[in-house]
Short mmCIF file of C-alpha atoms and ligand atoms in Angstrom, two decimals:
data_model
loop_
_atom_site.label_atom_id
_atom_site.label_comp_id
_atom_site.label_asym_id
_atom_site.label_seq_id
_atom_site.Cartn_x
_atom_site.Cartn_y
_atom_site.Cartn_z
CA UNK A 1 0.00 0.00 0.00
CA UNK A 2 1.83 2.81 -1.41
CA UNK A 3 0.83 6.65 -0.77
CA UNK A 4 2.35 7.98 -4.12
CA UNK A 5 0.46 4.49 -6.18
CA UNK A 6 -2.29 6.44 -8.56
CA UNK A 7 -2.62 3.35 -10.55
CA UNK A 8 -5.85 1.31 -10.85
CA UNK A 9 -4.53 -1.67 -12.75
CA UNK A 10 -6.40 -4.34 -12.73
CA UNK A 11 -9.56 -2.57 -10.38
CA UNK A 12 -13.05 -2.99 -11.77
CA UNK A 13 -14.81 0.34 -11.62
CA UNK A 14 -18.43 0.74 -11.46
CA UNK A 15 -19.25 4.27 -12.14
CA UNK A 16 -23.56 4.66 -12.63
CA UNK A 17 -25.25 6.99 -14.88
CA UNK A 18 -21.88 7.48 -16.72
CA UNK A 19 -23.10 7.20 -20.43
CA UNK A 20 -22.00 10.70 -20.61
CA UNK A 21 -21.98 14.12 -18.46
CA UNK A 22 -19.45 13.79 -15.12
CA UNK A 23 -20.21 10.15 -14.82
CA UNK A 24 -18.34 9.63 -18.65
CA UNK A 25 -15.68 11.87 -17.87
CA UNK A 26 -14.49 10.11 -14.69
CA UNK A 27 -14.75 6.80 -16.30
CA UNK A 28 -12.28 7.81 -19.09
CA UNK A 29 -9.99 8.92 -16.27
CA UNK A 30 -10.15 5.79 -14.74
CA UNK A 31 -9.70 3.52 -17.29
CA UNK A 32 -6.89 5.73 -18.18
CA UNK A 33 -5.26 5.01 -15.06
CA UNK A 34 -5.94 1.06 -16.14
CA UNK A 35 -9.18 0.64 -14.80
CA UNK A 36 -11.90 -1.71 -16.41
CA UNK A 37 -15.20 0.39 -16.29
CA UNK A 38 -18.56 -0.63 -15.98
CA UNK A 39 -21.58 1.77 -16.10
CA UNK A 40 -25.28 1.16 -16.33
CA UNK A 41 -28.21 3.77 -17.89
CA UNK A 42 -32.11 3.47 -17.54
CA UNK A 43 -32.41 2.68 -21.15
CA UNK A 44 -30.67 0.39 -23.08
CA UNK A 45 -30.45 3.08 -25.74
CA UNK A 46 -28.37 4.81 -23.90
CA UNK A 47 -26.39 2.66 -22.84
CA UNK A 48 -25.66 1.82 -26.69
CA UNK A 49 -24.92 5.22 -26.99
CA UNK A 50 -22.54 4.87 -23.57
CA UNK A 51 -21.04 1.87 -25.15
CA UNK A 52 -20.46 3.56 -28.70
CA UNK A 53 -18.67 6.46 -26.92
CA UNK A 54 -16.27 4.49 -24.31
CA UNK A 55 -15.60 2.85 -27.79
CA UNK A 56 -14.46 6.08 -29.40
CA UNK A 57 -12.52 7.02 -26.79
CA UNK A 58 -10.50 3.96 -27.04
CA UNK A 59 -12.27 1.90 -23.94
CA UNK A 60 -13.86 -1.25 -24.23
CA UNK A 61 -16.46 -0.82 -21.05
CA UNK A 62 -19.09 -3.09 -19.95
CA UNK A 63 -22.54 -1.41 -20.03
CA UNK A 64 -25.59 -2.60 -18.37
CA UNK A 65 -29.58 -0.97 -17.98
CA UNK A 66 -30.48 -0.88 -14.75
CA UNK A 67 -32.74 2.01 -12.99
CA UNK A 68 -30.16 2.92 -9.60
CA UNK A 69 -33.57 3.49 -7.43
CA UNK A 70 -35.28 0.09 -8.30
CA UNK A 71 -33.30 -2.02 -5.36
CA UNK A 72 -34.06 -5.44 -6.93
CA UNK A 73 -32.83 -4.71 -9.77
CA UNK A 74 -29.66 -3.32 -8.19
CA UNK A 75 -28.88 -6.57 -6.70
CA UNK A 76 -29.75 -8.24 -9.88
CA UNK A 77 -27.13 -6.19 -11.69
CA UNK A 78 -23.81 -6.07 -8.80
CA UNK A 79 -24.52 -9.63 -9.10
CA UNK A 80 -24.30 -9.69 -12.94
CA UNK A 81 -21.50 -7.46 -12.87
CA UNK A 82 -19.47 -9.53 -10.46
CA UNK A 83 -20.25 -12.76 -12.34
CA UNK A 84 -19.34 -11.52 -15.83
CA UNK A 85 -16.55 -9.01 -14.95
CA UNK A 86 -15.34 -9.61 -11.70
CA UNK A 87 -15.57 -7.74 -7.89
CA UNK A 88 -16.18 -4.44 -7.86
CA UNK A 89 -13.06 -2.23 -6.19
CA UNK A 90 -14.47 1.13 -7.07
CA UNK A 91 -18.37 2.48 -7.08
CA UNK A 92 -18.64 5.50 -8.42
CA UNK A 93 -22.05 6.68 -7.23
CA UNK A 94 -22.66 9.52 -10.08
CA UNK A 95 -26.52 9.21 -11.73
CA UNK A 96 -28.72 11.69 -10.22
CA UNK A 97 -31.44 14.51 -11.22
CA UNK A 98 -32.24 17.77 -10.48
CA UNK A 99 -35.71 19.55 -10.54
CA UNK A 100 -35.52 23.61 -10.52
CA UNK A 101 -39.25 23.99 -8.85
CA UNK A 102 -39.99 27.15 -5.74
CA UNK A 103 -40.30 24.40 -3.10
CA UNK A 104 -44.14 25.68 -2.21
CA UNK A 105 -45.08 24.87 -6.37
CA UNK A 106 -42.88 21.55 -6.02
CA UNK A 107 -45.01 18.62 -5.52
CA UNK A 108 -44.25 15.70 -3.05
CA UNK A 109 -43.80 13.49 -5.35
CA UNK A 110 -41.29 15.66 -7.51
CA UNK A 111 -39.12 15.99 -4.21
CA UNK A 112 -39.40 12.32 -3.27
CA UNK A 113 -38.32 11.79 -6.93
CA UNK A 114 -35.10 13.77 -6.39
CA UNK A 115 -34.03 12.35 -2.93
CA UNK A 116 -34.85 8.62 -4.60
CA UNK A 117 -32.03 9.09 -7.31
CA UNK A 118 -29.75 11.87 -5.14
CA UNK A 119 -29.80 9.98 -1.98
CA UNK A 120 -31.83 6.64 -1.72
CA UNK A 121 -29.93 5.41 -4.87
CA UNK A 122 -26.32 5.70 -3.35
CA UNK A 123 -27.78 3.93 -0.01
CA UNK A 124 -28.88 0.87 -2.64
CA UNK A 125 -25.83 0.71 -4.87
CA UNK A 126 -23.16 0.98 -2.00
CA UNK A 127 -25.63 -1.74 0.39
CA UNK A 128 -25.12 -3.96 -2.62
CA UNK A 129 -21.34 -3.73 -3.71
CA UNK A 130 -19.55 -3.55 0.51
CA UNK A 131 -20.65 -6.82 1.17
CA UNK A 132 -18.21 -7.74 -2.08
CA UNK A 133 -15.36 -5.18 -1.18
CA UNK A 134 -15.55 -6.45 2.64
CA UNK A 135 -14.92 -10.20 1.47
CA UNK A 136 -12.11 -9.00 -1.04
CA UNK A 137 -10.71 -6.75 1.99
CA UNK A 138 -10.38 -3.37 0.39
CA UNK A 139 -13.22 -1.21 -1.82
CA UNK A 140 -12.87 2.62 -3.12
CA UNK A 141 -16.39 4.13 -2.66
CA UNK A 142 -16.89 8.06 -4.18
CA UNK A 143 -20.33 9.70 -3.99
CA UNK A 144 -21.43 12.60 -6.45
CA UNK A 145 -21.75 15.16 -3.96
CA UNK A 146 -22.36 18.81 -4.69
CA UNK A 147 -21.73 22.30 -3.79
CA UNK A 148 -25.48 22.06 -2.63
CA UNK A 149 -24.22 19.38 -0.13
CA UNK A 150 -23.46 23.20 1.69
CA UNK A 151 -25.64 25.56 0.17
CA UNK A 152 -29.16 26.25 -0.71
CA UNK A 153 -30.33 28.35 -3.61
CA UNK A 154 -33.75 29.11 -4.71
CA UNK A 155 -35.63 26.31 -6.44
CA UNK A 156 -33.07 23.67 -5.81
CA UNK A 157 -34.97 22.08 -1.84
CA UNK A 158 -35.11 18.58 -2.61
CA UNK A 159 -31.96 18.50 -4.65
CA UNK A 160 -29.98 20.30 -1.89
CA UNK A 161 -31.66 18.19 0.68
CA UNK A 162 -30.49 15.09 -1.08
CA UNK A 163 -27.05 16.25 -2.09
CA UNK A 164 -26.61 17.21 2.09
CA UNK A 165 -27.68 13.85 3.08
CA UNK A 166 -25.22 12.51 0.50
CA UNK A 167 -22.92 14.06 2.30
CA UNK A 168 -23.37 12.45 5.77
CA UNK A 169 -24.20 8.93 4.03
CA UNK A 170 -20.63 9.68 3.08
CA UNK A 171 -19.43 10.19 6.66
CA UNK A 172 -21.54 7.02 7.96
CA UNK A 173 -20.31 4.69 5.34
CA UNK A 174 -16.91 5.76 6.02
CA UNK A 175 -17.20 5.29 9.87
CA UNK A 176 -19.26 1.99 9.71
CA UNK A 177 -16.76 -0.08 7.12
CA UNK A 178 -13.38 1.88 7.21
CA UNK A 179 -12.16 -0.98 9.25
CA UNK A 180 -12.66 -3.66 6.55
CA UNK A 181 -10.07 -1.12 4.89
CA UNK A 182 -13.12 0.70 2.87
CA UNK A 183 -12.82 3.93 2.16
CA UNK A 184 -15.57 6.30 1.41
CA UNK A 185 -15.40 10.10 0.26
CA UNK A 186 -17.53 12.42 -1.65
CA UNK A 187 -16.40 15.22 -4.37
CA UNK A 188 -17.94 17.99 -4.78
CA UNK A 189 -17.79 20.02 -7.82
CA UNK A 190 -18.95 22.66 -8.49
CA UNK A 191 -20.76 24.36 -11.36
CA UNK A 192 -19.97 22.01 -14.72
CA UNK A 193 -20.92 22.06 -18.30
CA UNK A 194 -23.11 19.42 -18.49
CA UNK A 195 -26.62 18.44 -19.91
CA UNK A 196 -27.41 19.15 -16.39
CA UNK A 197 -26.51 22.46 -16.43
CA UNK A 198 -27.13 23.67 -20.34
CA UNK A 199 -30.56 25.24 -18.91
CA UNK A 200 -28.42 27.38 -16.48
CA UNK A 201 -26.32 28.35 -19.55
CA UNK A 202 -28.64 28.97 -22.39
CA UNK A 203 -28.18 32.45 -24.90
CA UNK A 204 -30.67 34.55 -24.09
CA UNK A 205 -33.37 36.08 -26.84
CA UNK A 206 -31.14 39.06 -27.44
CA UNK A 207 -27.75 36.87 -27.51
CA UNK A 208 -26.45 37.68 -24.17
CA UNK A 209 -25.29 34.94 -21.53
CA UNK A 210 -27.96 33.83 -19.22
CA UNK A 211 -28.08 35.70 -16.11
CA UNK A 212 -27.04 32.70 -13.90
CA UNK A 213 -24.10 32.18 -16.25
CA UNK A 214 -22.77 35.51 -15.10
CA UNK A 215 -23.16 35.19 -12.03
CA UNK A 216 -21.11 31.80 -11.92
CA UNK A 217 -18.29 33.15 -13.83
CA UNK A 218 -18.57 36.34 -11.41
CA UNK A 219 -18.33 33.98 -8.84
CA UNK A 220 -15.43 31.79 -9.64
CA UNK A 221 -11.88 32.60 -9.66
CA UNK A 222 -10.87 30.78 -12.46
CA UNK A 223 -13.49 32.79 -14.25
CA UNK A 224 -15.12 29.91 -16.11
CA UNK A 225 -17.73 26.62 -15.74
CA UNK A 226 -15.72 23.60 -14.76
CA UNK A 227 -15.71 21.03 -17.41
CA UNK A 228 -16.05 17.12 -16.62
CA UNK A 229 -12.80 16.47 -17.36
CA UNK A 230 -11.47 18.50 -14.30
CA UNK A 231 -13.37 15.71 -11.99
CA UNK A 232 -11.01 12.73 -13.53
CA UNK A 233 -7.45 13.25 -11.45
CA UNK A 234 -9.43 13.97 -8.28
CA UNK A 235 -11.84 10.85 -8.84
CA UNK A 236 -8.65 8.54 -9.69
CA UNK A 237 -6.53 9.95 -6.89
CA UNK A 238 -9.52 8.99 -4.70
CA UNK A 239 -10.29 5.73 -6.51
CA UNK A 240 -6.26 4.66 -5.77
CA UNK A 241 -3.96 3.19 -3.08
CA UNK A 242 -2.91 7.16 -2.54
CA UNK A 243 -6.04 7.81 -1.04
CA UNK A 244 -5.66 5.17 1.63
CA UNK A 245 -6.21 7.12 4.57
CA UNK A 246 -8.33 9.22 3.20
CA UNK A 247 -11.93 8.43 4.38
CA UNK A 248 -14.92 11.13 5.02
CA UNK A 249 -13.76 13.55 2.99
CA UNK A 250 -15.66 15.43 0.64
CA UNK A 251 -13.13 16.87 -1.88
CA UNK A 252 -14.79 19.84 -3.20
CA UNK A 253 -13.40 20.59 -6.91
CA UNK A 254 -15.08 24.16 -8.03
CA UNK A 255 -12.44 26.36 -9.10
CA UNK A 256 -12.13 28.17 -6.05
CA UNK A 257 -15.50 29.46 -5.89
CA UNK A 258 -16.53 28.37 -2.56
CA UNK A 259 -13.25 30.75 -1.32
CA UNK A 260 -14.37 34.17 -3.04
CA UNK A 261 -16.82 36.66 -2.56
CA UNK A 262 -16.67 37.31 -6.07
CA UNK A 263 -15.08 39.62 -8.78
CA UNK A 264 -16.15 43.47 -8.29
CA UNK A 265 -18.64 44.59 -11.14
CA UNK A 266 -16.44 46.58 -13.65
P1 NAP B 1 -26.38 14.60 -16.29
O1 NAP B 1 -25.64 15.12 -17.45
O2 NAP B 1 -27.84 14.93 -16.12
O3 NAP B 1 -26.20 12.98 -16.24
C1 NAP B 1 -26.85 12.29 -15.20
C2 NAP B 1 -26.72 10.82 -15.50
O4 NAP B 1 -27.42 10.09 -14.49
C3 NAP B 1 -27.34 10.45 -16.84
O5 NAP B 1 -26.56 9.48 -17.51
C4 NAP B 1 -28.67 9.85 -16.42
O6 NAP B 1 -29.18 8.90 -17.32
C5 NAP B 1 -28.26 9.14 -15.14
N1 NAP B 1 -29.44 8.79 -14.33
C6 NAP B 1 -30.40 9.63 -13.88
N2 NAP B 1 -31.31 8.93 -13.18
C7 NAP B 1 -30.92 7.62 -13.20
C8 NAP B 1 -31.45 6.42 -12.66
N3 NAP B 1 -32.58 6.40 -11.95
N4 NAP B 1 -30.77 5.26 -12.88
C9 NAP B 1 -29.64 5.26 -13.62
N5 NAP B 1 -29.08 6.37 -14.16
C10 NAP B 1 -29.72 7.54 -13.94
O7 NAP B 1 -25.69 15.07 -14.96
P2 NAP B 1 -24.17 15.48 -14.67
O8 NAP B 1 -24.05 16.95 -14.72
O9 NAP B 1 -23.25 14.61 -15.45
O10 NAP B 1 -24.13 15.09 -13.12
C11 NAP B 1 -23.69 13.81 -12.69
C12 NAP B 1 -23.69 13.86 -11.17
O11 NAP B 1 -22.94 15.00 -10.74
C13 NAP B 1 -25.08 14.04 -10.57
O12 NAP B 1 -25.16 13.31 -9.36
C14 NAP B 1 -25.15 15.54 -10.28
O13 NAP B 1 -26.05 15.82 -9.23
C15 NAP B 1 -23.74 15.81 -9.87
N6 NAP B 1 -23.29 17.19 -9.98
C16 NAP B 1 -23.37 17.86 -11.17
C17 NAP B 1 -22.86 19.18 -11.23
C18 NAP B 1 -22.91 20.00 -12.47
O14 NAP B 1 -22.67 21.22 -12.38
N7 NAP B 1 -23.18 19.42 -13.63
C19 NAP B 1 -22.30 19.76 -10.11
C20 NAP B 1 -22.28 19.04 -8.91
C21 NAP B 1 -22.77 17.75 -8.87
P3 NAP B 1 -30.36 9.33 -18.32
O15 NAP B 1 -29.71 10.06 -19.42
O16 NAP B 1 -30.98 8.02 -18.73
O17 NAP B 1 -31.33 10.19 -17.55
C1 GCO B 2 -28.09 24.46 -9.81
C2 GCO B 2 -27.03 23.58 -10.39
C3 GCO B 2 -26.14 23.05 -9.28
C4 GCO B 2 -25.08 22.17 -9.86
C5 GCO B 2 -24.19 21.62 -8.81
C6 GCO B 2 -23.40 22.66 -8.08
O1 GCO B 2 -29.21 24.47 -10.35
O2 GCO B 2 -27.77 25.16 -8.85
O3 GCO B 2 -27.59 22.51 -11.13
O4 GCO B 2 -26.91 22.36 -8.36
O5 GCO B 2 -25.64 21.09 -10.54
O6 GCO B 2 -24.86 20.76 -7.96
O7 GCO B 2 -22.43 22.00 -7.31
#
């Protein structure tokens, strides 16, 4: 157990809702650090799609449909996985939603909708792949936090909710099965140009950058959206031997924003 070895030869990485958006992006980094990935979609479209991308990008992953919030069919696919691939040393849990509603015009269905993919799906993927990283004596789990795991906005309740309990599943997971050498941390990016995002982003009528876009750049050092490719080192660093005793951590990567009041108005 090295502290400087980044390598992940050899591990079998299981990184959900990864056909494309952060999910894709940390996949490529892990398989570029020697990884063998394995993702799953809702539709087996997409994961066609998934596959015909990890293709292009030179990596020959392993791409299954399965819904993360459906628990049955959770177990039914770690136990696929591990049959046809092999253990699982790293979960990635990644998939999740948002819903922009005013929490008083949100129904209660549209917020239990959100926490079931946010925050009940991680609880089902990572109950279903320790009991395989406690019998192999070592397991990598990283959950898809968010800068919402720390603070609200308007219209975001049930996605900040969610993305703050994903934050202490983090800390309980870590506590309850750090001793069978697990290790469980969170990252946290920021704001990233994803599908998820594009609404935040779109021109508006007369050609200028959305309001919200502004504000984001206004608000971030680097002066830019982070792109899904700045999630790979930190998800492989975490994902490796050098993150050994690291456990509980949520390893927030968004440009510095959560460190500046933001740039003056000119
Ligand atoms: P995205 O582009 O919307 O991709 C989300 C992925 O999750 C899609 O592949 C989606 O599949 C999948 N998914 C959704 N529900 C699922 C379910 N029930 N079962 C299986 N897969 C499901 O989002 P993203 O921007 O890449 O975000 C990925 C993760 O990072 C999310 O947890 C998000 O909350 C988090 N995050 C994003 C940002 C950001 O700024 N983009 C910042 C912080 C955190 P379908 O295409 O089939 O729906
Ligand atoms: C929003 C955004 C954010 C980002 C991300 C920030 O509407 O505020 O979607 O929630 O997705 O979670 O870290």
């Amino acid at each position: 157990m090295s502290s400087t070895n980044f390598s992940l030869e050899g591990k079998v990485a299981l990184i959900t809702g990864a056909s494309y958006g952060i999910g894709f992006a940390i996949a490529k980094a892990m398989a570029g650090a020697g990884a063998v990935i394995v993702f799953n979609d809702i539709r087996q479209e997409l994961v066609d799609k998934g596959l015909a991308s990890y293709e292009a990008a030179g990596i020959q992953a392993h791409g299954y449909v399965c819904d993360v919030t459906d628990e049955e069919a959770v177990n039914a696919f770690v136990a696929k996985v591990e049959a046809e691939v092999g253990p699982i040393d790293i979960l990635v849990n990644n998939a999740g939603i948002i819903k922009r509603i005013p929490m008083i015009e949100m129904s209660a269905k549209d917020f239990r909708q959100v926490i079931d993919v946010d925050l009940n799906a991680p609880f089902i993927v990572s109950k279903a792949v320790i009991p395989g990283m406690i019998k192999k004596g070592h397991g990598k789990i990283i959950n898809i936090c968010s800068m919402m795991s720390e603070f609200g906005r308007e219209t975001v309740s049930a996605y900040a909710a969610a993305k703050g309990g994903l934050k202490m599943l983090t800390r309980n997971i870590a506590s309850e099965y750090g001793e069978y050498n697990i290790q469980c941390n969170g990252i946290g990016p920021g704001y990233i140009a994803t599908p998820q995002t594009a609404p935040l982003r779109e021109k508006q009528p007369d050609g200028s950058r959305h309001p919200f876009d502004q504000f984001i750049v206004s608000k971030t050092p680097a002066g830019r959206w982070g792109e899904a490719d700045d999630l790979g080192g930190p998800a492989v660093f975490l994902a490796s031997d050098a993150s050994d005793f690291v456990n509980g951590q949520i390893l927030y990567v968004d440009g510095g924003i959560q460190a500046y009041i933001g740039r003056q108005p000119s």
